[in-house]
C-alpha cells in the first residue's frame, strides 16, 4: 500500500458533462500516472506527470486533461464526457526502482 | 516502440496443478519487466519484477518468472495453484529514460477449478 487514494470511487454521469477524478498520494513520489482499464485492452496510459506542473500525454489522451499543482494530487478531467469514456480509471505512482503502485480505482459510467 | 503480448487470454486449471502464463515483449532497448495481479473488483498488486541480475525472479504467493532475453519472454509460473489464485494477471514493461511509464499486456484470466 503506497498511500494512494482515489475519489470518487464510483460515478455515474451524463454525456456532455465535465468530470474530474482525483488521485492523492501521501509519500511525495515524483511520478504519477492515470490509466484506464477496459476488457481486452489491459491498462492504457492516459496522462502522466513527472513533477509539479510537469505533465505529458500517454497512449489514449484524447478527451482528457490533467493537472498537478501539488506533489500529492493529480487530477484527471474529462472535459465533456462521452459513452466511450465509460471505464475503470486507475491512478498510480512510481518509485525510484521502477515499481508502480496503484490506487483502488474509480468506476465511471457515462450514460 | 515497446509492446507486450500475453499469449493466452484465459487459462483454466485444476487446483494443485502447475500453471504457466506466457508473456512476450518487443523492445529495441533494455527493459524492466513486471507481473501484476488483479483480484475481482480490486486494484493491481505487484507480484514480481525483473530489473537486472538473476533471470529467475521469485515473487509473492509462490509465483516465479524467468526472463529470457533471446526469446524476449517473461513467463510466469507456479508449481501448484490454489483456488485463491483465481484472478487476472498482467505482464508489463518499462525502460530506462521513459519516465517509468508502463506498457501492459491485455491480461490473462486464470481460473482455478476444484
Tab-separated table of C-alpha atoms in Angstrom:
chain	number	residue	atom	x	y	z
A	1	UNK	CA	0.000	0.000	0.000
A	2	UNK	CA	1.694	3.200	-1.189
A	3	UNK	CA	-0.826	5.548	0.355
A	4	UNK	CA	-2.800	6.215	-2.806
A	5	UNK	CA	-6.436	7.181	-2.662
A	6	UNK	CA	-8.845	7.958	-5.470
A	7	UNK	CA	-12.089	9.885	-5.359
A	8	UNK	CA	-14.812	9.331	-6.137
A	9	UNK	CA	-14.765	5.534	-6.215
A	10	UNK	CA	-17.902	5.332	-8.320
A	11	UNK	CA	-19.569	7.912	-10.525
A	12	UNK	CA	-22.419	7.960	-12.979
A	13	UNK	CA	-22.654	10.995	-15.215
A	14	UNK	CA	-24.420	12.095	-18.355
A	15	UNK	CA	-22.911	12.565	-21.787
A	16	UNK	CA	-21.532	16.058	-22.257
A	17	UNK	CA	-20.905	16.858	-18.603
A	18	UNK	CA	-17.436	17.587	-17.228
A	19	UNK	CA	-15.977	15.127	-14.727
A	20	UNK	CA	-12.896	15.383	-12.513
A	21	UNK	CA	-11.266	12.433	-10.831
A	22	UNK	CA	-8.783	12.959	-8.016
A	23	UNK	CA	-5.712	10.975	-7.055
A	24	UNK	CA	-3.954	11.665	-3.775
A	25	UNK	CA	-0.672	10.203	-2.538
A	26	UNK	CA	0.956	10.556	0.849
A	27	UNK	CA	4.592	9.675	0.082
A	28	UNK	CA	5.826	12.518	-2.185
A	29	UNK	CA	6.603	10.358	-5.200
A	30	UNK	CA	7.662	12.350	-8.245
A	31	UNK	CA	5.952	10.279	-10.931
A	32	UNK	CA	2.187	9.844	-11.130
A	33	UNK	CA	0.008	8.257	-13.811
A	34	UNK	CA	-3.572	7.866	-14.938
A	35	UNK	CA	-4.622	4.666	-16.698
A	36	UNK	CA	-7.918	3.359	-17.951
A	37	UNK	CA	-8.818	-0.332	-17.895
A	38	UNK	CA	-11.121	-1.850	-20.476
A	39	UNK	CA	-11.787	-5.538	-21.218
A	40	UNK	CA	-9.348	-6.946	-23.732
A	41	UNK	CA	-7.027	-3.935	-23.546
A	42	UNK	CA	-5.312	-4.267	-20.210
A	43	UNK	CA	-4.384	-0.869	-18.817
A	44	UNK	CA	-3.644	2.009	-21.134
A	45	UNK	CA	-1.843	5.181	-20.140
A	46	UNK	CA	-3.862	8.387	-20.413
A	47	UNK	CA	-1.501	11.025	-18.977
A	48	UNK	CA	1.439	11.087	-16.652
A	49	UNK	CA	3.300	13.606	-14.513
A	50	UNK	CA	6.986	13.860	-13.682
A	51	UNK	CA	6.691	16.761	-11.264
A	52	UNK	CA	4.516	19.645	-10.167
A	53	UNK	CA	3.058	21.267	-13.291
A	54	UNK	CA	5.018	18.808	-15.481
A	55	UNK	CA	2.676	16.530	-17.390
A	56	UNK	CA	2.578	14.757	-20.721
A	57	UNK	CA	0.247	12.685	-22.863
A	58	UNK	CA	0.017	8.941	-22.891
A	59	UNK	CA	-1.374	6.465	-25.390
A	60	UNK	CA	-5.061	7.416	-25.083
A	61	UNK	CA	-5.113	11.100	-24.104
A	62	UNK	CA	-7.820	12.432	-26.456
A	63	UNK	CA	-10.711	13.910	-24.464
A	64	UNK	CA	-8.737	14.049	-21.217
A	65	UNK	CA	-6.693	16.702	-19.456
A	66	UNK	CA	-4.695	16.636	-16.233
A	67	UNK	CA	-3.305	18.991	-13.667
A	68	UNK	CA	-0.790	18.694	-10.881
A	69	UNK	CA	-0.487	21.790	-8.730
A	70	UNK	CA	0.842	19.917	-5.691
A	71	UNK	CA	3.107	16.882	-5.423
A	72	UNK	CA	0.427	14.854	-3.682
A	73	UNK	CA	-2.503	15.488	-6.040
A	74	UNK	CA	-3.012	14.524	-9.673
A	75	UNK	CA	-6.351	15.405	-11.245
A	76	UNK	CA	-7.871	13.871	-14.370
A	77	UNK	CA	-10.599	15.847	-16.144
A	78	UNK	CA	-12.973	14.701	-18.831
A	79	UNK	CA	-13.970	17.996	-20.408
A	80	UNK	CA	-17.162	16.639	-21.967
A	81	UNK	CA	-17.800	13.020	-21.070
A	82	UNK	CA	-18.730	10.532	-23.791
A	83	UNK	CA	-20.001	6.960	-23.545
A	84	UNK	CA	-16.624	5.706	-24.846
A	85	UNK	CA	-15.074	7.028	-21.641
A	86	UNK	CA	-17.067	4.593	-19.527
A	87	UNK	CA	-14.243	2.652	-17.894
A	88	UNK	CA	-12.353	1.946	-14.700
A	89	UNK	CA	-9.692	4.550	-14.029
A	90	UNK	CA	-6.568	3.815	-12.032
A	91	UNK	CA	-4.046	6.221	-10.633
A	92	UNK	CA	-0.511	5.040	-9.935
A	93	UNK	CA	2.796	6.260	-8.562
A	94	UNK	CA	6.292	5.067	-9.424
A	95	UNK	CA	9.167	4.527	-7.057
A	96	UNK	CA	12.838	5.106	-7.856
A	97	UNK	CA	13.170	1.357	-8.562
A	98	UNK	CA	10.621	1.480	-11.391
A	99	UNK	CA	7.858	-0.210	-9.388
A	100	UNK	CA	4.386	1.212	-9.845
A	101	UNK	CA	1.720	1.056	-7.166
A	102	UNK	CA	-1.905	1.565	-7.940
A	103	UNK	CA	-4.869	3.166	-6.287
A	104	UNK	CA	-8.157	1.302	-5.770
A	105	UNK	CA	-9.726	2.621	-8.975
A	106	UNK	CA	-12.718	4.739	-9.966
A	107	UNK	CA	-15.568	3.157	-11.865
A	108	UNK	CA	-17.035	5.766	-14.218
A	109	UNK	CA	-20.236	5.245	-16.164
A	110	UNK	CA	-21.287	7.778	-18.787
A	111	UNK	CA	-24.952	7.449	-19.779
B	1	UNK	CA	8.427	1.310	-29.524
B	2	UNK	CA	7.769	-1.256	-26.842
B	3	UNK	CA	4.884	-3.729	-26.813
B	4	UNK	CA	3.726	-6.638	-24.676
B	5	UNK	CA	1.821	-9.709	-25.798
B	6	UNK	CA	0.153	-12.093	-23.410
B	7	UNK	CA	-0.396	-15.199	-25.419
B	8	UNK	CA	-3.411	-16.576	-23.575
B	9	UNK	CA	-6.479	-14.541	-22.697
B	10	UNK	CA	-7.818	-17.284	-20.425
B	11	UNK	CA	-6.146	-20.204	-18.673
B	12	UNK	CA	-8.310	-22.779	-16.888
B	13	UNK	CA	-6.513	-25.114	-14.494
B	14	UNK	CA	-7.376	-27.514	-11.700
B	15	UNK	CA	-6.383	-26.832	-8.124
B	16	UNK	CA	-2.881	-28.076	-7.193
B	17	UNK	CA	-1.827	-28.293	-10.854
B	18	UNK	CA	1.114	-26.260	-12.189
B	19	UNK	CA	0.471	-23.231	-14.362
B	20	UNK	CA	2.416	-21.052	-16.781
B	21	UNK	CA	1.177	-17.688	-18.034
B	22	UNK	CA	3.060	-16.558	-21.103
B	23	UNK	CA	4.340	-13.072	-21.860
B	24	UNK	CA	6.433	-11.856	-24.769
B	25	UNK	CA	7.698	-8.348	-25.279
B	26	UNK	CA	9.167	-6.297	-28.075
B	27	UNK	CA	11.695	-3.540	-27.497
B	28	UNK	CA	14.768	-2.013	-29.117
B	29	UNK	CA	16.195	-1.004	-25.724
B	30	UNK	CA	16.789	-2.757	-22.437
B	31	UNK	CA	13.619	-3.257	-20.454
B	32	UNK	CA	12.426	-3.834	-16.951
B	33	UNK	CA	9.653	-6.401	-16.591
B	34	UNK	CA	6.782	-6.846	-14.159
B	35	UNK	CA	3.850	-9.088	-13.379
B	36	UNK	CA	0.791	-7.693	-11.633
B	37	UNK	CA	-2.263	-9.499	-10.274
B	38	UNK	CA	-5.786	-8.128	-10.059
B	39	UNK	CA	-8.333	-9.910	-7.915
B	40	UNK	CA	-12.014	-9.312	-8.732
B	41	UNK	CA	-13.119	-5.730	-8.119
B	42	UNK	CA	-9.740	-4.722	-6.760
B	43	UNK	CA	-6.719	-2.720	-7.887
B	44	UNK	CA	-3.454	-4.098	-9.214
B	45	UNK	CA	-0.864	-5.665	-6.928
B	46	UNK	CA	2.786	-6.164	-7.860
B	47	UNK	CA	3.669	-9.874	-7.999
B	48	UNK	CA	7.300	-9.682	-9.036
B	49	UNK	CA	9.793	-7.725	-11.114
B	50	UNK	CA	12.948	-8.182	-13.144
B	51	UNK	CA	15.374	-5.265	-13.232
B	52	UNK	CA	18.743	-6.992	-13.648
B	53	UNK	CA	20.823	-9.890	-12.344
B	54	UNK	CA	19.448	-13.403	-11.953
B	55	UNK	CA	16.997	-14.225	-14.700
B	56	UNK	CA	14.803	-16.249	-12.338
B	57	UNK	CA	12.858	-13.993	-10.036
B	58	UNK	CA	10.600	-15.010	-7.200
B	59	UNK	CA	7.559	-13.095	-6.104
B	60	UNK	CA	4.738	-13.225	-3.658
B	61	UNK	CA	2.258	-16.080	-3.255
B	62	UNK	CA	4.700	-18.689	-4.603
B	63	UNK	CA	4.944	-17.256	-8.114
B	64	UNK	CA	8.162	-17.005	-10.081
B	65	UNK	CA	9.114	-15.787	-13.540
B	66	UNK	CA	12.055	-16.281	-15.837
B	67	UNK	CA	13.493	-13.570	-18.052
B	68	UNK	CA	14.700	-14.934	-21.388
B	69	UNK	CA	16.396	-12.216	-23.385
B	70	UNK	CA	16.961	-14.282	-26.532
B	71	UNK	CA	13.294	-15.228	-26.714
B	72	UNK	CA	12.114	-11.854	-25.383
B	73	UNK	CA	9.899	-13.642	-22.898
B	74	UNK	CA	8.986	-13.305	-19.229
B	75	UNK	CA	6.703	-16.230	-18.413
B	76	UNK	CA	5.042	-16.526	-15.009
B	77	UNK	CA	4.886	-19.903	-13.258
B	78	UNK	CA	3.525	-21.503	-10.141
B	79	UNK	CA	4.101	-25.192	-9.341
B	80	UNK	CA	0.779	-25.720	-7.548
B	81	UNK	CA	-2.149	-23.310	-7.754
B	82	UNK	CA	-4.911	-22.665	-5.260
B	83	UNK	CA	-8.481	-21.561	-5.715
B	84	UNK	CA	-7.421	-18.202	-4.285
B	85	UNK	CA	-5.085	-17.643	-7.272
B	86	UNK	CA	-8.120	-17.071	-9.486
B	87	UNK	CA	-7.533	-13.564	-10.821
B	88	UNK	CA	-6.378	-11.597	-13.833
B	89	UNK	CA	-2.641	-11.352	-14.398
B	90	UNK	CA	-0.906	-8.578	-16.308
B	91	UNK	CA	2.580	-8.509	-17.746
B	92	UNK	CA	4.118	-5.041	-18.115
B	93	UNK	CA	7.340	-3.465	-19.331
B	94	UNK	CA	9.131	-0.175	-18.842
B	95	UNK	CA	12.573	1.113	-19.788
B	96	UNK	CA	15.215	3.485	-18.558
B	97	UNK	CA	14.650	7.114	-19.513
B	98	UNK	CA	10.964	6.630	-20.224
B	99	UNK	CA	9.554	8.300	-17.096
B	100	UNK	CA	8.875	4.788	-15.758
B	101	UNK	CA	5.777	4.533	-17.947
B	102	UNK	CA	4.371	1.002	-18.009
B	103	UNK	CA	3.143	-0.741	-21.140
B	104	UNK	CA	0.742	-3.519	-20.281
B	105	UNK	CA	-0.319	-6.695	-21.996
B	106	UNK	CA	-4.025	-7.354	-22.406
B	107	UNK	CA	-4.121	-9.680	-19.418
B	108	UNK	CA	-4.619	-13.396	-18.764
B	109	UNK	CA	-7.555	-14.565	-16.722
B	110	UNK	CA	-6.533	-17.531	-14.571
B	111	UNK	CA	-9.459	-19.675	-13.440
B	112	UNK	CA	-8.612	-22.335	-10.863
B	113	UNK	CA	-11.193	-25.089	-10.566
B	114	UNK	CA	-11.616	-27.541	-7.664
